[in-house]
Coordinates of C-alpha atoms and ligand atoms in Angstrom, one line a residue:
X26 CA 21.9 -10.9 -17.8
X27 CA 19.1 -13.3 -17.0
X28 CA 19.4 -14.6 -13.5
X29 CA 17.6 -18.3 -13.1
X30 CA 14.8 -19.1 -11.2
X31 CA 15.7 -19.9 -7.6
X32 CA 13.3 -22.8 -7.7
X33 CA 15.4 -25.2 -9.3
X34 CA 18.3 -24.5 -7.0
X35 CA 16.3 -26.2 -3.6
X36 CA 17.3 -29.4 -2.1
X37 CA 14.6 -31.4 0.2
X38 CA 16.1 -29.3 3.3
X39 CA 15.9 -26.0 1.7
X40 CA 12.4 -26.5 0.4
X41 CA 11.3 -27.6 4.0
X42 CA 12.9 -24.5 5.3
X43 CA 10.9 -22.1 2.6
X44 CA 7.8 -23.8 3.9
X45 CA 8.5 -23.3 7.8
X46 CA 9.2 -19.7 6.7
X47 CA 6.4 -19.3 5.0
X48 CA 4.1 -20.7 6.9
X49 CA 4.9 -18.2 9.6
X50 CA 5.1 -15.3 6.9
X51 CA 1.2 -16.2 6.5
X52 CA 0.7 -15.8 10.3
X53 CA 2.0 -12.1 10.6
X54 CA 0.1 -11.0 7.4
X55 CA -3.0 -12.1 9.2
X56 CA -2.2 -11.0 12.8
X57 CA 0.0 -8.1 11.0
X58 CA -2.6 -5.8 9.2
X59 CA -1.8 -2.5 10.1
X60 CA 1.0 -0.7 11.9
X61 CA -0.3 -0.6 15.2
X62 CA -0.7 -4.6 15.0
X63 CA 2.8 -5.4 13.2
X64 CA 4.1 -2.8 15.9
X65 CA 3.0 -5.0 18.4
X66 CA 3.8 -8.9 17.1
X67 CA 7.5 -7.2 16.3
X68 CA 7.7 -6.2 20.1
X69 CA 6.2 -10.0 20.9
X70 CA 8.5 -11.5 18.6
X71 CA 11.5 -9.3 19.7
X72 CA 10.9 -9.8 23.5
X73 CA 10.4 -13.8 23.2
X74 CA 14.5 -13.5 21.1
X75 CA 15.5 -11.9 24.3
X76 CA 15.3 -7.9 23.5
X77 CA 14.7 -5.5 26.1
X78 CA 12.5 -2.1 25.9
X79 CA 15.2 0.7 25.7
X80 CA 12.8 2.8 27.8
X81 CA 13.3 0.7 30.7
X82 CA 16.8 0.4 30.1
X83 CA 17.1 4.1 30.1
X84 CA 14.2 4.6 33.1
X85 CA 16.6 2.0 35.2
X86 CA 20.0 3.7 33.8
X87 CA 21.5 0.1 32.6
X88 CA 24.4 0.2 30.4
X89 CA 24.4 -1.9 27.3
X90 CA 27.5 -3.7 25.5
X91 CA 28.4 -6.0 22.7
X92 CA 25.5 -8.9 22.3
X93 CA 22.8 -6.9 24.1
X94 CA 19.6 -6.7 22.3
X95 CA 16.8 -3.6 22.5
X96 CA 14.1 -2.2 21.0
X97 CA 12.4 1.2 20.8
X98 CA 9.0 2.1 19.6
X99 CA 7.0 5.5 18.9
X100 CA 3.4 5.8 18.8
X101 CA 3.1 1.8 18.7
X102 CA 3.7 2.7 15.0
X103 CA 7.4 2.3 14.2
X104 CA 9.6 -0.1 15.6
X105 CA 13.4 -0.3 15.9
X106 CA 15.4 -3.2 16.9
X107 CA 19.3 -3.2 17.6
X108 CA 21.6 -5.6 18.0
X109 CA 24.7 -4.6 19.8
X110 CA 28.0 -5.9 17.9
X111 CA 31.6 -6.4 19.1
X112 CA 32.5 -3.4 16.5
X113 CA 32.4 0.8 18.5
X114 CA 29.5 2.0 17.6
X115 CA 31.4 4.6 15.9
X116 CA 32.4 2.8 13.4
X117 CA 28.8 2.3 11.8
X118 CA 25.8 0.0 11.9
X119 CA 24.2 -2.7 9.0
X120 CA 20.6 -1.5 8.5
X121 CA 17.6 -3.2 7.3
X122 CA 14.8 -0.8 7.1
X123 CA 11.1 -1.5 5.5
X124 CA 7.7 -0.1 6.3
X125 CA 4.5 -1.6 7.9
X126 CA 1.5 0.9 6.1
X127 CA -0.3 -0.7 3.2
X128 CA -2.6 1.4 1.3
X129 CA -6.4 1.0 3.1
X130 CA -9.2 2.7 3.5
X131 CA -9.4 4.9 6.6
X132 CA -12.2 5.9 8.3
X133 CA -13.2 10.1 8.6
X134 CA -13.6 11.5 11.8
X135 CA -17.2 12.5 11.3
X136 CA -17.9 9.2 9.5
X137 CA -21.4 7.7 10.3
X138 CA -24.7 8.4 8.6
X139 CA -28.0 6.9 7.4
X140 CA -29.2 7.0 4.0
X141 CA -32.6 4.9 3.1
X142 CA -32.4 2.8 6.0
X143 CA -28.3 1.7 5.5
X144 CA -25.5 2.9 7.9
X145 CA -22.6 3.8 6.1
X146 CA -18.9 4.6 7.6
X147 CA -17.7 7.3 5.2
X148 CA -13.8 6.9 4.2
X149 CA -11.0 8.7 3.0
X150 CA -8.3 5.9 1.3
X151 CA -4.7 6.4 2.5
X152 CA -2.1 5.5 -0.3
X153 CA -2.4 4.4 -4.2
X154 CA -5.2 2.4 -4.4
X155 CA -7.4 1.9 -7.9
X156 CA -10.3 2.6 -6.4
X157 CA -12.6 0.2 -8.6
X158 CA -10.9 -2.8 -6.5
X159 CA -12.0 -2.5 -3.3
X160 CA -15.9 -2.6 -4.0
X161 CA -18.2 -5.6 -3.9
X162 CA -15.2 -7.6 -1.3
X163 CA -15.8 -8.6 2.3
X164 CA -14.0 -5.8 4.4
X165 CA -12.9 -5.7 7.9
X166 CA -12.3 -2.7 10.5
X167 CA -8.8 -2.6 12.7
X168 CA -8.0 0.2 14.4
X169 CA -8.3 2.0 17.4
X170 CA -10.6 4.3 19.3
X171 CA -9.1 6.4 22.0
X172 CA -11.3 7.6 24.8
X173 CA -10.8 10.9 26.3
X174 CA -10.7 9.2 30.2
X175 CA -7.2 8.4 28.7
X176 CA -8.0 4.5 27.6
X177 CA -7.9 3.0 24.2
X178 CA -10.2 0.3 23.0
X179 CA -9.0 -2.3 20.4
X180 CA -11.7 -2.9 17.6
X181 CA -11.4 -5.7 15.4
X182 CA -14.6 -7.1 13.4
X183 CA -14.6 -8.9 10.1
X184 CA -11.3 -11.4 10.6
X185 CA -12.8 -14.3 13.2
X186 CA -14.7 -16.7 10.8
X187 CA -17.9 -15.7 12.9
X188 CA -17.6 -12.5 12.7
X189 CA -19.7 -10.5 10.5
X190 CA -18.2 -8.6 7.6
X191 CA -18.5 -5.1 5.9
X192 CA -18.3 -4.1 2.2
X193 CA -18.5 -1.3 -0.1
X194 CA -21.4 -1.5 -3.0
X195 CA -21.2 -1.6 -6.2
X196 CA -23.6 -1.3 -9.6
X197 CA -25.1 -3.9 -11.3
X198 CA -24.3 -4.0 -14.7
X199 CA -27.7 -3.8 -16.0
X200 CA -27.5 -0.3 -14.9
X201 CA -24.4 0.7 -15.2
X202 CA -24.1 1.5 -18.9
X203 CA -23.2 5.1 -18.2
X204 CA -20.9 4.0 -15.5
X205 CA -18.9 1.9 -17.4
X206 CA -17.9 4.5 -20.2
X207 CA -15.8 6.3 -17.2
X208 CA -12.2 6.2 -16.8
X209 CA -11.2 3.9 -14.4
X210 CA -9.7 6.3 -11.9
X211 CA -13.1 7.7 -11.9
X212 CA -15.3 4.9 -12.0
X213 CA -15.6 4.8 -8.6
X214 CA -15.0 8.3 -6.8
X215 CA -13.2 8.7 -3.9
X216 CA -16.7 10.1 -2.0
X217 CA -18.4 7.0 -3.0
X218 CA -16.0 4.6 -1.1
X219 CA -18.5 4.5 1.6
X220 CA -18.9 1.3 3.1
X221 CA -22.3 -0.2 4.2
X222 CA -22.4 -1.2 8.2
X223 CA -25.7 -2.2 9.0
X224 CA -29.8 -2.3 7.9
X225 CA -31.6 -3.1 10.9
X226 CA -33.8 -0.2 12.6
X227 CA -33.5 -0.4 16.4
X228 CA -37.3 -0.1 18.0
X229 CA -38.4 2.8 19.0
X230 CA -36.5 5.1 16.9
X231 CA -38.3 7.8 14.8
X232 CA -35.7 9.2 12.9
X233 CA -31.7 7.3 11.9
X234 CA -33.0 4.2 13.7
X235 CA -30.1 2.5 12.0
X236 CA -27.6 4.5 13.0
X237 CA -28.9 4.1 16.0
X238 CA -28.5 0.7 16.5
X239 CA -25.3 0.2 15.2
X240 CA -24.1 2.6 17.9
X241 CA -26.2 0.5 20.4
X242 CA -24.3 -2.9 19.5
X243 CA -20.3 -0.1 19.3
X244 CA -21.5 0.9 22.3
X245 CA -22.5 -2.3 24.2
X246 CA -19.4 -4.5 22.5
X247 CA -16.9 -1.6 22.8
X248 CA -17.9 1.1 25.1
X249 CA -17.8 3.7 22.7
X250 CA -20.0 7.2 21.6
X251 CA -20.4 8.7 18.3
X252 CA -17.8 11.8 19.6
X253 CA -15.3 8.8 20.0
X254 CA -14.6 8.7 16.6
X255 CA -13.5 12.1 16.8
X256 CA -10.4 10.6 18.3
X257 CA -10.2 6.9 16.6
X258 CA -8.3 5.7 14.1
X259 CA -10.4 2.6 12.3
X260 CA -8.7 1.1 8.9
X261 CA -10.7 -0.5 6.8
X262 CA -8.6 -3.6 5.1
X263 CA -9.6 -6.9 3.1
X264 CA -11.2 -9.5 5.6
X265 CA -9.4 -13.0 5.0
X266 CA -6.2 -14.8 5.7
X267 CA -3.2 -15.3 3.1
X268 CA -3.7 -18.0 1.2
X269 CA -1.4 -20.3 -1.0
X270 CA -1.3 -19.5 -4.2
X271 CA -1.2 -21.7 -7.3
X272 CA -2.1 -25.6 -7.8
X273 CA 1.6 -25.8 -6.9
X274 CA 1.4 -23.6 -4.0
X275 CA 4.6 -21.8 -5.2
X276 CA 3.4 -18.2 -4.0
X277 CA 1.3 -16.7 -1.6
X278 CA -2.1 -13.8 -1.7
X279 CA -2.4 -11.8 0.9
X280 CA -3.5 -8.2 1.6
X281 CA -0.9 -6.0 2.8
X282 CA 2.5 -7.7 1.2
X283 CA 3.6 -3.8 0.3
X284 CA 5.6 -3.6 2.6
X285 CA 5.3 -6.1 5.2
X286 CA 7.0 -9.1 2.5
X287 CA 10.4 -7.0 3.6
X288 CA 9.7 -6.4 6.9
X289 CA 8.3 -9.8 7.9
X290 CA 11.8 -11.1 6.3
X291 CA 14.1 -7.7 8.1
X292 CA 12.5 -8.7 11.1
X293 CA 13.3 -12.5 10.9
X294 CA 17.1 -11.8 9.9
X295 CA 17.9 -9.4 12.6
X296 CA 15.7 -12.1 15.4
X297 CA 17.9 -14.9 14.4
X298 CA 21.5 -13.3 14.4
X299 CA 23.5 -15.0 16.7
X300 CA 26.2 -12.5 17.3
X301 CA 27.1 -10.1 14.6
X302 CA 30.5 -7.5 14.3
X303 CA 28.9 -4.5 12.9
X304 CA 25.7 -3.9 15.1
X305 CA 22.5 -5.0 13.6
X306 CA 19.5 -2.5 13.2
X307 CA 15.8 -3.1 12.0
X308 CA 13.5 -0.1 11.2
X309 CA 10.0 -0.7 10.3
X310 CA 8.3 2.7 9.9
X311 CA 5.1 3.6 9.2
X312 CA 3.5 6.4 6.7
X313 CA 5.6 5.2 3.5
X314 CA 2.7 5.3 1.7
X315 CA 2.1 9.0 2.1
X316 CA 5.5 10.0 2.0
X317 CA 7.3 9.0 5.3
X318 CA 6.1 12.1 6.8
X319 CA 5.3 12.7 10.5
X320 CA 6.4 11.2 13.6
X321 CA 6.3 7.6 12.5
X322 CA 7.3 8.1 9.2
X323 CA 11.2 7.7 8.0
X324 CA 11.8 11.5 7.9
X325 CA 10.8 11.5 12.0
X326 CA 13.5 12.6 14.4
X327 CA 12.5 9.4 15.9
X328 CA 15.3 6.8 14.6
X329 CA 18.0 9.4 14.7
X330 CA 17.0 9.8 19.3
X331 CA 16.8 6.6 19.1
X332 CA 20.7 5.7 18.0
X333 CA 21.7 8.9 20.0
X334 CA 20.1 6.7 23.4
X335 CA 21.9 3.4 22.1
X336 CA 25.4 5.6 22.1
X337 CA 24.4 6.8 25.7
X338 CA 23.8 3.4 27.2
X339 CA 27.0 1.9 25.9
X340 CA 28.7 5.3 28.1
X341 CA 29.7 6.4 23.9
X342 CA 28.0 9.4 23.4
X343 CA 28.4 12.8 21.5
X344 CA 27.1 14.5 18.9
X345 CA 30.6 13.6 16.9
X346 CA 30.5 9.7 17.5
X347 CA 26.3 9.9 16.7
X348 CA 27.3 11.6 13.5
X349 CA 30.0 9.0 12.7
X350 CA 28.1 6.0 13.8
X351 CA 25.1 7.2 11.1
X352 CA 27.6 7.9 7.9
X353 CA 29.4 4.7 8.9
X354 CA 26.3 2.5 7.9
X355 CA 25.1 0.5 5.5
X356 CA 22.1 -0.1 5.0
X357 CA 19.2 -1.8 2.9
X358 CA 16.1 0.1 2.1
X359 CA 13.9 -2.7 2.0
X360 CA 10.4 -2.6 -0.2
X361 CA 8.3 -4.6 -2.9
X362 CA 9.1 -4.1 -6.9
X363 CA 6.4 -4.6 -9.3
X364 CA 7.1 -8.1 -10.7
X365 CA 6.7 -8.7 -14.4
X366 CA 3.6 -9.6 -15.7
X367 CA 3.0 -10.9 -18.9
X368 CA -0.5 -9.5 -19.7
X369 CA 1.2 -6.1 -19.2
X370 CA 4.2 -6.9 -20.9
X371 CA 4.0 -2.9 -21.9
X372 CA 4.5 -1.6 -18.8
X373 CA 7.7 -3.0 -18.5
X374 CA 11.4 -2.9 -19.6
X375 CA 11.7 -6.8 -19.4
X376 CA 15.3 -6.8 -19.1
X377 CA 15.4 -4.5 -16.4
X378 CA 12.1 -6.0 -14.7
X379 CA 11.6 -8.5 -11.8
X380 CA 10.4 -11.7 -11.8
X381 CA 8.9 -13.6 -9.4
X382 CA 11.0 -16.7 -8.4
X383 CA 14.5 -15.2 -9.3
X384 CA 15.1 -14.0 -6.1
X385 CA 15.5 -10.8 -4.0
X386 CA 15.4 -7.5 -6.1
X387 CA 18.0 -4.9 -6.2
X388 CA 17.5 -1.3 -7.8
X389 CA 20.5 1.1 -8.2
X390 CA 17.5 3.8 -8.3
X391 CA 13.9 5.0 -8.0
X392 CA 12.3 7.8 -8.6
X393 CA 10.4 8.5 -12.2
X394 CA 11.1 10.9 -15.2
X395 CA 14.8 10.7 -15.2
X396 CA 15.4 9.4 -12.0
X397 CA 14.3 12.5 -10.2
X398 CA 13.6 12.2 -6.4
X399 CA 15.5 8.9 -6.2
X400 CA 18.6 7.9 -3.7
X401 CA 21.3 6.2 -6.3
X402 CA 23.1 3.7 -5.1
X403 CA 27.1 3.9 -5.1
X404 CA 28.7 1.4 -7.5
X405 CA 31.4 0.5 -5.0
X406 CA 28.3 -0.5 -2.9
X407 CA 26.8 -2.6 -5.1
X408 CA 30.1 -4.1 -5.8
X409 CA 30.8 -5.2 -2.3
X410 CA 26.7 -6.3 -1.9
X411 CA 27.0 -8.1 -5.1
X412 CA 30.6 -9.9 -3.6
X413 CA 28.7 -11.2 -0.7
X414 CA 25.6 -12.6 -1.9
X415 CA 27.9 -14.2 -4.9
X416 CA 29.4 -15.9 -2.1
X417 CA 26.8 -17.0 0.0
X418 CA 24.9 -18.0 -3.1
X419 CA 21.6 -15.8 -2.3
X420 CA 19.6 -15.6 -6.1
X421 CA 19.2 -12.0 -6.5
X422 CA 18.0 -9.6 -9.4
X423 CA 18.3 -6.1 -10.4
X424 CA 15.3 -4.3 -11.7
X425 CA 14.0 -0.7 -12.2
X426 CA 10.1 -0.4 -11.2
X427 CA 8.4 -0.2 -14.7
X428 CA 9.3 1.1 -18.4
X429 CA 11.7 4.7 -18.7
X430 CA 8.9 7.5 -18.0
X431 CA 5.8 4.9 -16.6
X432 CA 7.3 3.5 -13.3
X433 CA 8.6 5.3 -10.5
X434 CA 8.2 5.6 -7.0
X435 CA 9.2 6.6 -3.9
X436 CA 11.2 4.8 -0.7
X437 CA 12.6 5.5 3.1
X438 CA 16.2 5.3 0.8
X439 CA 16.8 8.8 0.4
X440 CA 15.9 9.7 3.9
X441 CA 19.1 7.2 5.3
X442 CA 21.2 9.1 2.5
X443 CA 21.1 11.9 3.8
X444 CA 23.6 11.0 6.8
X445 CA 25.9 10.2 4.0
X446 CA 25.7 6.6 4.9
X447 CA 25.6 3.5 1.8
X448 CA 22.1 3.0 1.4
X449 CA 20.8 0.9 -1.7
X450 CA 17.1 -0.2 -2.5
X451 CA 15.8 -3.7 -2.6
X452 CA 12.7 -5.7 -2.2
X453 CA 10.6 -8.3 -2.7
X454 CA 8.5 -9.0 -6.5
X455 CA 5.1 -8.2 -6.1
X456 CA 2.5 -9.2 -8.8
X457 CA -1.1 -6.8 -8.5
X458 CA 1.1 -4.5 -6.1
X459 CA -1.5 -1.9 -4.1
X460 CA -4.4 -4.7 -5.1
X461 CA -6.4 -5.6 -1.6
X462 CA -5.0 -9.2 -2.6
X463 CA -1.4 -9.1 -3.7
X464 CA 0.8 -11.7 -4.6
X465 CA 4.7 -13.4 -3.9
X466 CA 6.3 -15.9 -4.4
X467 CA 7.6 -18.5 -1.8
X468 CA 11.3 -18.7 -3.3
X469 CA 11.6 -14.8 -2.8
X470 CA 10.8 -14.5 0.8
X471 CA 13.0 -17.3 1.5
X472 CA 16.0 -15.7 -0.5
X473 CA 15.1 -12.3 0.9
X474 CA 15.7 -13.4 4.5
X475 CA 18.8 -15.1 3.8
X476 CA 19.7 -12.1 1.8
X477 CA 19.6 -10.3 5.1
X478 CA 21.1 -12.3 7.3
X479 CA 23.9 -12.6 5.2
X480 CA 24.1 -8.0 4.6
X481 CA 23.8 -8.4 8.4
X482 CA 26.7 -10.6 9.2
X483 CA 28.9 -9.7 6.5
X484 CA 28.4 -6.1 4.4
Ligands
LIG517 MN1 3.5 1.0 -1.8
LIG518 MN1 6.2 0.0 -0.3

């Protein structure tokens, strides 16, 4: 069942529209590039479309009704938006839910050192990441360094087109002739990802006179010590904007589109509901890329308070109505598929594949090696999603994420499930998926938000 390319379906209006969206989509991958930063443009974007923190609504014991709008975050890592619908809360909520982690490189706790006059931050990558991609490439820190009188310094070098850059270093290929008979998920080990900070001895020094002086300039720019690292959190990421892609500019490159394509696009949906039945959620977690553990990850305790509060506000609670309210929801696990791509063909099943251009990208399962680990989607489900977006005229695709025993992988889907609520996967295509640079196209992200508005108003 080939679906066509959602290209050919746009009218002057629509294709203005896809480049409004886009254009904006580019923004919050730059400003967006970790958690902690798409944490805080959702709150930005949330409170400027009229949401209120739910901790001051709780601190200043306000009730909440139909058409009220809060959110709620933990750790300044996950975020979750509701919008309160005519419909009890009892009788369930429509769920978009996608995650705001990208594989990265993230700086050790112990990490600085000197080594024939260099400075090196030494790195332990978070996520799937082939290793061999991220050397010789302009890098950037973001993070955080928390001090122990209780404040938290911001750090951000590498993005500002003065800023100076850092970078990981790589062989020359006149010498690597015995590096280049490795495998490739040993080419470059994970010890070697350190990445080269600095070169200029400060005077005066004897001994690390490097070091030293890139301490001088943390601590003069940032107030910071060595020991502060003990307590930082410093991701290393690509430096550079998204870009266009393409002489037709049809897609876009950007570092990071794992996950935050879908929650750029949840986000939008839920932002620009007007008024909705069933109330409207948005969950954008963190720590999907190492298995949605912790308190910012999916299996957190986090979202779960978080509904329990919402039932209190509106004068609903109990443990019952919290129960019901969680199995009577639907909800779409949001993330990216890996898009076909022709100089792979192999790795794929291309009738069960996803291309980029034919719209937002449904898979009944995950999981790898005979589905195992996966949440499967309930046919009736599908049937009623399907009847919608038929009827609103969103393109969509279904596709499984690679070839029968080589794809797999693992999403916040089975997590929902497991209130026994109607939860179904489905994404964005992604070509070079986990690359520092990966790549969409424009036609998705514009179906993908209408997709969502549309499960919002009507699933
Ligand atoms: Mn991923
Ligand atoms: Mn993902």
């Amino acid at each position: 069942m080939e679906r066509p390319n959602a290209w050919k379906s746009y009218d002057e209006e629509q294709l203005k529209q896809l480049e409004e969206l886009c254009s904006d989509y580019r923004r919050f991958l730059d400003e967006g590039k970790t958690e902690r930063e798409c944490v805080k443009l959702t709150v930005s974007m949330a409170e400027a479309a009229g949401y209120k923190n739910l901790t001051d609504v709780i601190r200043d014991k306000q009730t909440l009704k139909a058409g009220d709008k809060v959110y709620a975050t933990c750790m300044d890592k996950t975020a979750v938006l509701f919008h309160i619908g005519t419909k009890d809360l009892e009788e369930g909520m429509n769920i978009l839910g996608a995650h705001i982690d990208s594989p990265r490189l993230d700086v050790k706790q112990n990490p600085l050192y000197e080594e024939a006059d260099f400075a090196y931050l030494d790195t332990h990558y978070y996520g799937g990441v082939k290793k061999y991609q991220w050397v010789a490439l302009p890098l950037a820190i973001h993070g955080v360094v928390a001090k122990k009188n209780g404040e938290t310094v911001d750090i951000l070098i590498g993005e500002a087109e003065t800023d100076p850059v850092i970078s990981i270093t790589d062989l020359l290929p006149h010498l690597a002739g015995k590096q280049m008979e490795k495998r490739a998920s040993t080419v470059i080990e994970g010890e070697k990802m350190d990445v080269l900070i600095g070169s200029r001895p400060v005077e005066g020094e004897e001994k690390n006179a490097v070091k030293a002086s890139v301490l001088k300039l943390l601590n003069e720019k940032y107030g910071i010590e060595e020991e502060d690292f003990l307590s930082a959190e410093l991701e290393i990421v690509p430096a550079g904007k998204a870009r266009d892609t393409g002489l037709d500019r049809s897609m876009i490159m950007s570092y990071g589109q794992d996950d935050r394509v879908c929650a750029f696009t949840s986000l939008k949906a839920i932002l620009d509901m007007e008024q909705v039945e069933r109330t409207a959620c948005c969950i954008l977690v963190d720590k999907e890329e190492i298995g949605s553990v912790g308190a910012t990850g999916m299996e957190s305790k986090f979202f779960e308070n978080m509904v329990a509060e919402l039932l209190d506000r509106t004068g609903e609670y109990s443990e019952l109505k919290l129960r019901r309210c969680l199995a009577n929801s639907r909800m779409l696990s949001s993330d990216v598929n890996a898009a076909y791509d022709p100089l792979y063909a192999d790795a794929y099943e291309a009738k069960n594949a996803s291309y980029l251009g034919r719209g937002m990208v449904f898979s009944k399962f995950t999981g790898a090696r005979g589905k195992s680990g996966s949440n499967d989607a309930n046919a009736e489900y599908i049937a009623h999603i399907r009847n919608i977006f038929d009827d609103e005229k969103i393109h969509y695709q279904f596709a499984e994420l690679g070839k029968v025993d080589v794809g797999g992988g693992g999403t916040i889907a089975y997590i929902l499930a497991l209130y026994g609520m109607e939860v179904i996967d489905c994404g964005v295509a992604v070509l070079n998926m986990h690359a520092p640079w990966e790549i969409t196209s424009k036609a998705d992200v514009y179906e993908t938000k209408k997709g969502y508005e549309v499960f919002l108003k009507r699933a």
